[in-house]
Short mmCIF file of C-alpha atoms in Angstrom, two decimals:
data_model
loop_
_atom_site.label_atom_id
_atom_site.label_comp_id
_atom_site.label_asym_id
_atom_site.label_seq_id
_atom_site.Cartn_x
_atom_site.Cartn_y
_atom_site.Cartn_z
CA MET A 1 21.93 -14.38 -7.02
CA GLY A 2 20.92 -12.84 -3.68
CA SER A 3 19.92 -9.25 -3.12
CA HIS A 4 22.27 -6.31 -3.35
CA PRO A 5 23.31 -4.59 -0.13
CA LEU A 6 22.48 -0.91 0.10
CA THR A 7 25.12 1.75 -0.25
CA VAL A 8 25.94 4.32 2.41
CA SER A 9 24.02 7.03 0.55
CA ASP A 10 20.86 4.94 0.93
CA LEU A 11 21.30 5.11 4.68
CA GLN A 12 21.23 8.86 5.12
CA THR A 13 19.23 9.17 8.26
CA SER A 14 16.58 11.78 8.41
CA THR A 15 15.67 13.08 11.82
CA ASN A 16 12.00 13.39 12.62
CA GLY A 17 10.79 16.57 11.06
CA ALA A 18 13.53 16.89 8.45
CA ARG A 19 11.97 16.81 4.99
CA ARG A 20 13.33 15.17 1.91
CA SER A 21 11.14 17.30 -0.36
CA PRO A 22 9.35 20.67 -0.45
CA THR A 23 6.02 19.07 -1.48
CA LEU A 24 3.24 20.46 0.72
CA LEU A 25 0.50 18.51 2.46
CA CYS A 26 -2.87 20.19 2.00
CA THR A 27 -5.91 19.20 4.04
CA PRO A 28 -9.35 20.04 2.61
CA LEU A 29 -11.88 21.49 5.07
CA MET A 30 -15.32 20.09 4.30
CA GLY A 31 -17.33 21.52 7.21
CA THR A 32 -20.84 22.75 6.43
CA THR A 33 -20.51 25.74 8.79
CA VAL A 34 -17.74 28.26 9.48
CA ALA A 35 -17.56 27.05 13.09
CA GLN A 36 -17.02 23.48 11.90
CA MET A 37 -14.27 24.59 9.52
CA LEU A 38 -12.48 26.40 12.36
CA ILE A 39 -12.46 23.17 14.39
CA GLU A 40 -11.16 21.29 11.34
CA MET A 41 -8.36 23.87 10.97
CA GLY A 42 -7.18 23.05 14.47
CA LYS A 43 -7.16 19.34 13.67
CA ALA A 44 -5.26 19.91 10.41
CA LYS A 45 -2.57 21.84 12.30
CA GLU A 46 -2.28 19.04 14.89
CA ILE A 47 -1.87 16.36 12.21
CA GLY A 48 0.93 18.38 10.63
CA ALA A 49 -0.66 19.75 7.45
CA ASP A 50 1.11 22.66 5.68
CA VAL A 51 -1.94 24.24 4.04
CA VAL A 52 -5.71 24.05 4.51
CA GLU A 53 -8.09 24.13 1.56
CA ILE A 54 -11.25 26.06 2.44
CA ARG A 55 -13.98 24.49 0.33
CA LEU A 56 -16.55 27.31 0.24
CA ASP A 57 -18.95 25.14 -1.79
CA CYS A 58 -19.37 22.86 1.26
CA LEU A 59 -20.81 25.66 3.43
CA ARG A 60 -24.59 25.49 3.84
CA THR A 61 -24.88 29.27 4.11
CA PHE A 62 -22.18 31.68 3.04
CA ASN A 63 -21.83 35.43 3.64
CA PRO A 64 -18.69 36.26 1.68
CA ARG A 65 -17.05 39.12 3.57
CA PRO A 66 -17.63 38.16 7.23
CA ASP A 67 -17.12 34.42 6.62
CA LEU A 68 -13.90 34.80 4.59
CA GLU A 69 -12.65 37.38 7.10
CA ILE A 70 -12.98 34.79 9.90
CA LEU A 71 -11.74 31.76 7.94
CA ILE A 72 -8.64 33.45 6.51
CA LYS A 73 -7.66 35.59 9.50
CA ARG A 74 -8.17 32.88 12.10
CA SER A 75 -6.29 30.17 10.26
CA SER A 76 -2.91 29.33 11.79
CA LEU A 77 -1.95 27.62 8.51
CA PRO A 78 -1.67 29.09 5.00
CA THR A 79 -5.04 29.01 3.19
CA LEU A 80 -6.10 27.81 -0.23
CA VAL A 81 -9.63 28.96 -1.11
CA THR A 82 -11.68 26.85 -3.53
CA TYR A 83 -15.32 27.46 -4.51
CA ARG A 84 -15.92 24.47 -6.75
CA PRO A 85 -18.92 24.66 -9.12
CA ILE A 86 -21.11 21.67 -9.88
CA TRP A 87 -19.82 21.56 -13.47
CA GLU A 88 -16.32 20.75 -12.18
CA GLY A 89 -17.35 18.16 -9.58
CA GLY A 90 -18.12 20.61 -6.75
CA GLN A 91 -21.30 21.63 -4.92
CA TYR A 92 -21.83 25.28 -5.92
CA GLU A 93 -24.85 25.83 -8.17
CA GLY A 94 -25.32 29.59 -8.01
CA ASP A 95 -24.38 32.63 -10.07
CA GLU A 96 -20.93 32.48 -11.69
CA ASN A 97 -20.12 36.17 -11.15
CA LYS A 98 -20.84 35.89 -7.44
CA ARG A 99 -18.59 32.84 -7.23
CA GLN A 100 -15.68 34.65 -8.84
CA ASP A 101 -16.32 37.75 -6.71
CA ALA A 102 -15.88 35.57 -3.60
CA LEU A 103 -12.54 34.26 -4.92
CA ARG A 104 -11.32 37.83 -5.63
CA LEU A 105 -12.40 38.82 -2.12
CA ALA A 106 -10.46 35.89 -0.66
CA MET A 107 -7.37 37.21 -2.42
CA GLU A 108 -7.90 40.71 -0.98
CA LEU A 109 -8.43 39.34 2.52
CA GLY A 110 -5.09 37.53 2.53
CA ALA A 111 -5.65 33.99 1.23
CA ASN A 112 -2.34 32.45 0.10
CA TYR A 113 -3.83 30.57 -2.84
CA ILE A 114 -7.05 30.32 -4.73
CA ASP A 115 -8.01 27.48 -7.08
CA VAL A 116 -9.85 28.51 -10.24
CA GLU A 117 -11.06 26.18 -13.01
CA LEU A 118 -9.47 26.19 -16.48
CA GLU A 119 -12.85 26.96 -18.13
CA VAL A 120 -12.97 30.44 -16.56
CA ALA A 121 -9.31 31.00 -15.68
CA HIS A 122 -8.40 33.25 -18.58
CA ASP A 123 -11.05 35.84 -17.78
CA PHE A 124 -10.56 35.49 -14.05
CA ASN A 125 -6.81 36.05 -14.25
CA SER A 126 -7.32 39.07 -16.50
CA SER A 127 -9.67 40.54 -13.88
CA ILE A 128 -6.99 40.45 -11.15
CA TYR A 129 -4.06 41.43 -13.36
CA GLY A 130 -1.79 43.87 -11.53
CA LYS A 131 -3.74 43.45 -8.27
CA LYS A 132 -2.13 40.25 -6.96
CA PRO A 133 -0.47 40.53 -3.54
CA ASP A 134 3.16 39.35 -3.30
CA ASN A 135 2.68 36.08 -1.48
CA PHE A 136 -0.45 35.10 -3.39
CA LYS A 137 -0.70 32.42 -6.09
CA VAL A 138 -3.41 31.27 -8.48
CA ILE A 139 -3.82 27.53 -9.02
CA VAL A 140 -5.57 26.81 -12.31
CA SER A 141 -7.15 23.37 -12.23
CA SER A 142 -8.55 20.83 -14.66
CA HIS A 143 -10.47 17.73 -13.49
CA ASN A 144 -11.16 14.70 -15.65
CA PHE A 145 -13.53 12.25 -13.94
CA HIS A 146 -13.51 9.73 -16.82
CA ASN A 147 -9.93 8.68 -17.54
CA THR A 148 -6.29 9.70 -17.87
CA PRO A 149 -5.50 10.98 -21.39
CA SER A 150 -2.34 10.22 -23.39
CA ALA A 151 0.94 11.88 -22.40
CA GLU A 152 0.62 14.15 -25.43
CA ALA A 153 -2.90 15.25 -24.50
CA ILE A 154 -1.82 15.95 -20.90
CA GLY A 155 1.12 17.98 -22.22
CA ASN A 156 -1.24 20.08 -24.32
CA LEU A 157 -3.50 20.57 -21.31
CA VAL A 158 -0.57 21.86 -19.23
CA ALA A 159 0.25 24.35 -22.00
CA ARG A 160 -3.37 25.56 -22.07
CA ILE A 161 -3.37 26.02 -18.29
CA GLN A 162 -0.06 27.92 -18.40
CA ALA A 163 -1.42 30.19 -21.12
CA THR A 164 -4.14 31.45 -18.74
CA GLY A 165 -1.45 33.00 -16.52
CA ALA A 166 -1.51 30.29 -13.85
CA ASP A 167 1.11 30.42 -11.10
CA ILE A 168 0.53 26.73 -10.36
CA VAL A 169 -0.84 24.07 -12.72
CA LYS A 170 -3.22 21.49 -11.28
CA ILE A 171 -4.28 18.41 -13.25
CA ALA A 172 -6.53 15.73 -11.78
CA THR A 173 -7.38 12.70 -13.91
CA THR A 174 -9.01 9.34 -13.16
CA ALA A 175 -7.13 6.04 -13.01
CA LEU A 176 -8.58 3.13 -14.97
CA ASP A 177 -5.29 1.28 -14.40
CA ILE A 178 -2.37 1.89 -12.01
CA THR A 179 -0.09 2.53 -15.01
CA ASP A 180 -2.05 5.74 -15.72
CA CYS A 181 -0.10 7.35 -12.85
CA ALA A 182 3.14 7.09 -14.84
CA ARG A 183 1.96 9.73 -17.34
CA ILE A 184 1.22 12.18 -14.55
CA PHE A 185 4.61 11.47 -12.90
CA GLN A 186 6.28 12.23 -16.22
CA ILE A 187 4.48 15.59 -16.51
CA MET A 188 5.35 16.57 -12.92
CA VAL A 189 9.03 15.76 -13.34
CA HIS A 190 9.41 17.66 -16.61
CA SER A 191 7.15 20.63 -15.92
CA GLN A 192 8.82 24.04 -15.79
CA VAL A 193 6.06 25.50 -13.61
CA PRO A 194 4.96 24.31 -10.16
CA THR A 195 2.53 21.44 -10.80
CA ILE A 196 -0.01 19.49 -8.80
CA GLY A 197 -0.65 16.15 -10.50
CA ILE A 198 -3.22 13.76 -9.10
CA VAL A 199 -4.76 10.58 -10.43
CA MET A 200 -8.09 9.95 -8.69
CA GLY A 201 -9.53 6.60 -7.62
CA GLU A 202 -7.98 3.67 -5.75
CA ARG A 203 -5.78 2.76 -8.72
CA GLY A 204 -4.33 6.27 -8.57
CA LEU A 205 -3.25 6.17 -4.92
CA ILE A 206 0.48 6.13 -5.69
CA SER A 207 0.14 9.45 -7.57
CA ARG A 208 -0.77 11.01 -4.22
CA LEU A 209 1.74 9.14 -2.06
CA LEU A 210 4.71 9.66 -4.38
CA SER A 211 4.05 13.31 -5.15
CA PRO A 212 7.24 14.35 -3.24
CA LYS A 213 9.34 11.94 -5.31
CA PHE A 214 8.24 13.46 -8.61
CA GLY A 215 8.30 17.09 -7.49
CA GLY A 216 4.58 17.73 -7.04
CA TYR A 217 3.81 21.15 -5.54
CA LEU A 218 1.32 19.69 -3.08
CA THR A 219 -0.81 16.67 -2.38
CA TYR A 220 -4.12 16.37 -0.55
CA GLY A 221 -4.73 14.40 2.64
CA ALA A 222 -8.19 14.17 4.22
CA LEU A 223 -8.88 14.89 7.89
CA GLU A 224 -10.94 11.74 8.22
CA ALA A 225 -11.52 8.69 6.04
CA GLY A 226 -15.17 9.72 5.61
CA ALA A 227 -14.41 13.31 4.60
CA ILE A 228 -12.49 12.98 1.35
CA SER A 229 -12.83 15.73 -1.24
CA ALA A 230 -12.01 13.45 -4.20
CA PRO A 231 -12.02 9.68 -4.94
CA GLY A 232 -9.01 7.77 -3.63
CA GLN A 233 -7.76 10.52 -1.35
CA PRO A 234 -5.78 9.13 1.59
CA THR A 235 -6.04 10.62 5.08
CA ALA A 236 -3.40 13.14 6.14
CA LYS A 237 -2.64 10.89 9.12
CA ASP A 238 -1.93 7.89 6.86
CA LEU A 239 0.28 10.02 4.60
CA MET A 240 2.33 11.15 7.60
CA ASP A 241 2.37 8.08 9.87
CA LEU A 242 1.80 5.08 7.59
CA TYR A 243 3.69 6.17 4.45
CA ASN A 244 6.22 8.57 6.08
CA PHE A 245 5.29 11.27 3.55
CA ARG A 246 7.89 13.72 4.93
CA LEU A 247 10.70 11.25 4.30
CA ILE A 248 9.93 10.77 0.60
CA GLY A 249 12.16 12.62 -1.87
CA PRO A 250 13.51 12.43 -5.42
CA ASP A 251 15.88 9.54 -4.65
CA THR A 252 13.47 7.47 -2.57
CA LYS A 253 13.34 3.82 -3.59
CA VAL A 254 9.80 2.55 -4.03
CA TYR A 255 8.60 -0.86 -2.84
CA GLY A 256 5.03 -2.08 -2.51
CA ILE A 257 2.57 -4.92 -2.47
CA ILE A 258 0.82 -5.87 -5.70
CA GLY A 259 -2.55 -7.54 -5.38
CA LYS A 260 -6.27 -7.22 -6.06
CA PRO A 261 -7.74 -6.41 -3.60
CA VAL A 262 -4.80 -4.93 -1.72
CA GLY A 263 -6.06 -2.14 0.55
CA HIS A 264 -6.34 -4.48 3.55
CA SER A 265 -2.63 -5.41 3.50
CA LYS A 266 -0.66 -4.55 6.64
CA SER A 267 2.69 -4.82 4.83
CA PRO A 268 3.13 -1.04 4.33
CA LEU A 269 2.82 -0.62 8.10
CA LEU A 270 5.65 -3.08 8.78
CA PHE A 271 8.05 -2.07 6.04
CA ASN A 272 7.67 1.72 6.37
CA ALA A 273 8.22 1.53 10.13
CA ALA A 274 11.34 -0.59 9.49
CA PHE A 275 12.70 1.76 6.80
CA LYS A 276 12.19 4.73 9.12
CA LEU A 277 13.85 2.97 12.05
CA VAL A 278 17.08 2.33 10.16
CA GLY A 279 16.94 5.56 8.13
CA LEU A 280 16.55 3.99 4.69
CA ASP A 281 15.43 6.33 1.92
CA ALA A 282 12.62 4.02 0.85
CA VAL A 283 8.83 3.79 0.95
CA TYR A 284 6.44 0.83 0.70
CA VAL A 285 3.01 1.41 -0.88
CA HIS A 286 -0.20 -0.40 -1.85
CA TYR A 287 -0.35 -1.25 -5.56
CA LEU A 288 -3.82 -2.17 -6.85
CA VAL A 289 -2.78 -4.03 -10.02
CA ASP A 290 -5.06 -5.46 -12.72
CA ASP A 291 -2.44 -6.46 -15.27
CA VAL A 292 0.91 -7.56 -13.86
CA GLU A 293 2.84 -7.51 -17.11
CA LYS A 294 1.69 -3.98 -17.93
CA PHE A 295 2.67 -2.91 -14.40
CA PHE A 296 6.25 -4.21 -14.67
CA ASN A 297 6.68 -2.85 -18.20
CA THR A 298 5.55 0.61 -17.10
CA TYR A 299 7.42 0.92 -13.81
CA SER A 300 10.75 -0.42 -15.02
CA SER A 301 13.42 1.98 -13.73
CA ILE A 302 15.60 0.91 -10.82
CA ASP A 303 13.86 3.30 -8.42
CA TRP A 304 10.94 0.84 -8.52
CA SER A 305 13.06 -1.45 -6.42
CA GLY A 306 10.87 -4.43 -5.67
CA CYS A 307 7.56 -5.69 -4.44
CA SER A 308 5.66 -8.27 -2.50
CA CYS A 309 3.13 -10.19 -4.49
CA THR A 310 -0.21 -11.47 -3.24
CA ILE A 311 -3.41 -13.03 -4.59
CA PRO A 312 -4.25 -13.25 -7.52
CA HIS A 313 -0.82 -12.45 -9.03
CA LYS A 314 1.54 -15.05 -7.49
CA GLU A 315 1.52 -17.24 -10.61
CA ALA A 316 1.05 -14.57 -13.31
CA ALA A 317 4.03 -12.56 -12.08
CA LEU A 318 6.33 -15.52 -12.75
CA LYS A 319 6.18 -14.87 -16.49
CA CYS A 320 7.54 -11.33 -16.06
CA MET A 321 10.70 -12.30 -14.20
CA ASP A 322 14.27 -12.36 -15.54
CA ASP A 323 15.45 -14.78 -12.88
CA ILE A 324 13.66 -17.08 -10.42
CA ASP A 325 14.98 -18.69 -7.26
CA PRO A 326 15.10 -22.50 -7.92
CA ILE A 327 12.65 -23.43 -5.13
CA ALA A 328 10.23 -20.67 -6.14
CA LYS A 329 10.40 -22.05 -9.68
CA LYS A 330 9.48 -25.53 -8.45
CA ILE A 331 6.65 -24.22 -6.29
CA GLY A 332 5.40 -22.30 -9.31
CA ALA A 333 4.43 -19.26 -7.22
CA ILE A 334 6.37 -16.20 -6.08
CA ASN A 335 5.63 -13.59 -3.43
CA ASN A 336 8.79 -11.48 -3.38
CA ILE A 337 10.36 -9.61 -6.30
CA VAL A 338 13.60 -7.63 -6.20
CA ARG A 339 14.98 -5.37 -8.92
CA ARG A 340 18.72 -5.76 -9.18
CA PRO A 341 21.00 -2.78 -9.91
CA ASP A 342 21.15 -3.89 -13.56
CA GLY A 343 17.36 -3.51 -13.75
CA LYS A 344 16.62 -7.24 -13.92
CA LEU A 345 13.78 -8.68 -11.84
CA ILE A 346 14.51 -11.64 -9.61
CA ALA A 347 11.80 -13.54 -7.75
CA PHE A 348 11.66 -15.51 -4.53
CA ASN A 349 9.11 -17.45 -2.54
CA THR A 350 9.51 -16.51 1.12
CA ASP A 351 6.22 -18.13 2.17
CA TYR A 352 7.81 -21.55 2.46
CA ILE A 353 10.84 -20.22 4.38
CA GLY A 354 8.54 -18.48 6.86
CA ALA A 355 6.41 -21.56 7.51
CA ILE A 356 9.22 -24.14 7.51
CA SER A 357 11.50 -22.15 9.86
CA ALA A 358 8.60 -21.68 12.30
CA ILE A 359 7.84 -25.43 12.24
CA GLU A 360 11.54 -26.26 12.71
CA ASP A 361 11.65 -24.01 15.78
CA GLY A 362 8.53 -25.78 17.10
CA LEU A 363 10.30 -29.13 16.76
CA ARG A 364 13.48 -27.81 18.38
CA GLY A 365 11.47 -26.51 21.34
CA LEU A 366 9.93 -29.95 21.70
CA ASN A 367 13.23 -31.84 21.74
CA GLY A 368 15.03 -29.11 23.63
CA THR A 369 17.81 -29.47 21.08
CA ILE A 370 20.38 -26.85 20.34
CA PRO A 371 20.05 -25.79 16.66
CA SER A 372 22.37 -28.22 14.89
CA ALA A 373 23.63 -28.26 11.34
CA GLY A 374 20.79 -30.48 10.14
CA SER A 375 17.08 -29.71 10.09
CA PRO A 376 14.89 -31.25 12.81
CA LEU A 377 12.50 -32.06 9.93
CA ALA A 378 14.94 -34.53 8.39
CA GLY A 379 13.36 -37.99 8.37
CA LYS A 380 10.06 -36.75 9.88
CA LEU A 381 6.71 -37.77 8.42
CA PHE A 382 5.21 -34.47 7.29
CA VAL A 383 1.50 -34.37 6.40
CA VAL A 384 0.32 -31.40 4.32
CA LEU A 385 -3.43 -30.72 4.09
CA GLY A 386 -4.28 -28.95 0.83
CA ALA A 387 -2.42 -28.81 -2.49
CA GLY A 388 -2.91 -25.13 -3.45
CA GLY A 389 -0.23 -22.42 -3.40
CA ALA A 390 0.55 -22.67 0.32
CA GLY A 391 0.37 -26.49 0.19
CA LYS A 392 2.93 -26.50 -2.60
CA SER A 393 5.21 -24.16 -0.63
CA LEU A 394 5.13 -26.40 2.45
CA ALA A 395 5.50 -29.67 0.54
CA TYR A 396 8.57 -28.44 -1.37
CA GLY A 397 10.01 -26.74 1.70
CA ALA A 398 9.64 -29.86 3.89
CA ALA A 399 11.03 -32.17 1.17
CA GLN A 400 14.04 -29.88 0.77
CA LYS A 401 14.72 -30.31 4.51
CA GLY A 402 14.67 -34.09 4.19
CA ALA A 403 11.16 -34.80 5.50
CA ARG A 404 9.02 -37.64 4.10
CA VAL A 405 6.04 -35.76 2.66
CA VAL A 406 2.41 -36.85 2.52
CA VAL A 407 0.00 -34.62 0.56
CA ALA A 408 -3.70 -34.84 1.35
CA ASN A 409 -6.27 -32.98 -0.71
CA ARG A 410 -10.03 -33.05 -1.27
CA THR A 411 -9.45 -34.31 -4.80
CA PHE A 412 -6.93 -37.13 -4.98
CA GLU A 413 -5.64 -36.06 -8.44
CA ARG A 414 -4.31 -32.74 -7.18
CA ALA A 415 -2.72 -34.43 -4.17
CA LYS A 416 -1.01 -36.99 -6.41
CA GLU A 417 0.26 -34.36 -8.84
CA LEU A 418 2.03 -32.49 -6.01
CA ALA A 419 3.15 -35.65 -4.13
CA ASP A 420 4.83 -36.99 -7.29
CA LYS A 421 6.78 -33.74 -7.69
CA VAL A 422 8.20 -33.92 -4.16
CA GLY A 423 8.65 -37.70 -4.12
CA GLY A 424 5.92 -38.15 -1.52
CA GLN A 425 2.69 -40.04 -0.90
CA ALA A 426 -0.84 -38.86 -1.79
CA MET A 427 -4.24 -39.39 -0.20
CA THR A 428 -7.63 -37.70 0.17
CA LEU A 429 -8.44 -35.52 3.19
CA ALA A 430 -10.86 -38.21 4.41
CA GLU A 431 -8.07 -40.80 4.55
CA VAL A 432 -5.95 -38.64 6.88
CA GLU A 433 -8.33 -39.48 9.76
CA ASN A 434 -7.03 -43.06 10.01
CA PHE A 435 -3.50 -42.49 8.79
CA HIS A 436 -0.91 -43.02 11.55
CA PRO A 437 1.91 -45.35 10.52
CA GLU A 438 3.98 -43.82 13.33
CA GLU A 439 3.76 -41.43 16.29
CA GLY A 440 5.25 -37.94 16.43
CA MET A 441 4.29 -36.84 12.90
CA VAL A 442 4.11 -33.19 11.79
CA LEU A 443 0.84 -31.71 10.45
CA ALA A 444 0.52 -28.58 8.30
CA ASN A 445 -2.94 -27.30 7.38
CA THR A 446 -3.05 -25.08 4.29
CA THR A 447 -6.79 -25.48 3.59
CA SER A 448 -9.24 -22.70 4.51
CA VAL A 449 -11.19 -24.99 6.87
CA GLY A 450 -11.55 -23.12 10.18
CA MET A 451 -11.04 -19.64 8.74
CA LYS A 452 -13.34 -16.72 9.54
CA PRO A 453 -16.33 -16.75 9.45
CA LYS A 454 -16.55 -20.56 9.86
CA ILE A 455 -14.30 -20.70 12.90
CA ASP A 456 -16.03 -23.73 14.44
CA LEU A 457 -14.77 -26.06 11.68
CA THR A 458 -11.56 -28.09 11.70
CA PRO A 459 -9.96 -30.19 8.92
CA ILE A 460 -9.14 -33.16 11.17
CA SER A 461 -10.67 -34.70 14.31
CA LYS A 462 -9.14 -34.21 17.74
CA GLU A 463 -8.84 -38.00 17.99
CA ALA A 464 -6.54 -38.12 14.95
CA LEU A 465 -4.35 -35.30 16.31
CA LYS A 466 -2.90 -37.59 19.01
CA HIS A 467 -0.35 -38.93 16.54
CA TYR A 468 1.23 -35.54 15.82
CA CYS A 469 3.92 -33.77 17.84
CA VAL A 470 3.76 -30.43 15.97
CA VAL A 471 0.70 -28.89 14.30
CA PHE A 472 0.88 -25.80 12.06
CA ASP A 473 -2.12 -23.89 10.66
CA ALA A 474 -1.54 -21.41 7.83
CA ILE A 475 -4.80 -19.63 8.73
CA TYR A 476 -4.25 -16.44 10.74
CA THR A 477 -7.82 -15.14 10.97
CA PRO A 478 -8.48 -16.22 13.69
CA LYS A 479 -4.98 -16.66 15.09
CA ASP A 480 -6.05 -19.47 17.41
CA THR A 481 -8.09 -21.84 15.20
CA ARG A 482 -10.08 -24.80 16.47
CA LEU A 483 -7.42 -27.08 14.96
CA LEU A 484 -4.67 -25.44 17.05
CA ARG A 485 -6.76 -25.39 20.25
CA GLU A 486 -7.48 -29.12 19.95
CA ALA A 487 -3.88 -29.90 19.05
CA ARG A 488 -2.73 -28.07 22.18
CA GLU A 489 -5.19 -30.11 24.25
CA THR A 490 -3.70 -33.35 22.87
CA GLY A 491 -0.23 -32.17 23.92
CA ALA A 492 1.19 -31.13 20.55
CA VAL A 493 3.33 -28.03 20.02
CA VAL A 494 1.31 -25.55 17.94
CA VAL A 495 2.68 -23.12 15.35
CA TYR A 496 0.48 -20.14 14.40
CA GLY A 497 -0.19 -18.86 10.89
CA THR A 498 0.84 -15.39 12.06
CA GLU A 499 4.35 -16.83 12.55
CA MET A 500 4.56 -17.73 8.84
CA LEU A 501 3.30 -14.25 7.98
CA ILE A 502 5.87 -12.46 10.16
CA ARG A 503 8.79 -14.65 9.14
CA GLN A 504 8.11 -14.44 5.41
CA GLY A 505 8.18 -10.66 5.99
CA PHE A 506 11.64 -10.93 7.63
CA GLU A 507 12.86 -12.78 4.54
CA GLN A 508 11.40 -10.21 2.14
CA TYR A 509 12.98 -7.35 4.08
CA LYS A 510 16.35 -9.13 3.86
CA ASN A 511 15.91 -9.64 0.10
CA PHE A 512 14.89 -6.00 -0.43
CA THR A 513 17.59 -4.34 1.65
CA GLY A 514 20.40 -6.83 2.21
CA LEU A 515 19.95 -6.12 5.94
CA PRO A 516 18.52 -8.33 8.69
CA ALA A 517 14.90 -7.47 9.55
CA PRO A 518 14.10 -5.58 12.77
CA GLU A 519 12.27 -8.62 14.14
CA ASP A 520 11.09 -7.09 17.42
CA LEU A 521 9.55 -4.13 15.60
CA PHE A 522 7.71 -6.42 13.15
CA ARG A 523 6.38 -8.50 16.04
CA GLN A 524 5.22 -5.50 18.06
CA LEU A 525 3.39 -4.03 15.06
CA MET A 526 1.74 -7.34 14.17
CA GLU A 527 0.66 -7.78 17.78
CA LYS A 528 -0.83 -4.29 17.82
CA HIS A 529 -2.48 -4.17 14.41
CA ALA A 530 -3.19 -7.70 13.20
#
């Protein structure tokens, strides 16, 4: 039931700089002066952009001939000139004829592309008929700031844009749900003309990241996080360094983390660095998902190869699975989903493996034992604080290893419900203070007591910690909680929450790829970024 190993073709290494797709990276220049735009051009070149978009409507003052002369002639990258009017989401409010004159002038002065809006494209294209330079292309664009229409409506829109004489079709819609991106992907793949398809907003992020997979002509990446030219636009630096944009192509397998919120997740950093290191043709993205079932029904081909699953979807996702690992089923929560070659979805819970293996290593270090066949948890009294998702994971995991489990929770009922399932004992958190039938017990905190911002709190007194030989805290913000500091002072071995985080990542990587995780790389990145 495990994961499928990758084939040799999945391992085609790509040297730095080799591209898997011709999709261009375009960086919008949003400077308010010509001088500022020239500085931005230099930065865009450094980051590795292919094209710069000169947004004339951002300039505070604009003298068409001299300014365009400088901006086009001094650019070391190909130029796309856009002069976006207020009625299409831009800043230009002046005379329409003057605006179009400036775009015609840009063409004469050697711009590589200009972007003109569908509303006026027919007349504009007629006006330059027979005058277009060889290496010059007109992008005809349509922006919808409200929603993403049906596939049929988008198809009709593409036909209308083509009928104006466009060289390149550009459609930008707005994502109300992440599944809206699928309709734009479909259009890009099937379009006979070069197409730029973008779904704006945070729920549309994957339309921008996966543009090279679906044959988009270009995608936009901002110079800085604060200088985006449309909602949901990533930075060029993130496209290149975080998502390995240049390594994405038609056959790239897509992984990601589904959650809400999800933007804070560091998983893409770890997995994309690992994929790049071993030369896997795969990418790992952020999925902001509202409706899990709709998500899995929409992205159902085998190229959508798997995902990590975080709050609030760990329980809801269970219902969408074809197969569930037995322990994950018992825990009733999953965090790792793999699509098998037959298209079926299989789910795992790697949280418990991450935490339990870290605690086992803590115990081994204590006894100085060589890893033996059995678990050092066998026969140990294992006290779990909290009966939520993480509490469940640890209780089941410890019981599976032969520990005697005690579940303590604020409300006794929840503790008893979980304790009964794992054949353990239940009590309230208050009772843990005086509970020490033996020395050398193991403690695992899965409550949020001691988490940022209330870092001066602890779930159990220092006095009570004397009876434990190993103390684990699932909290990783801060890494060194008050509970762990006090446990260290009483002489216990401490196990950090970051350890559970890293190790559950190793397990997910193994499930996704069939390969062992590059553990040192994961640790270095966590150390640096978390």
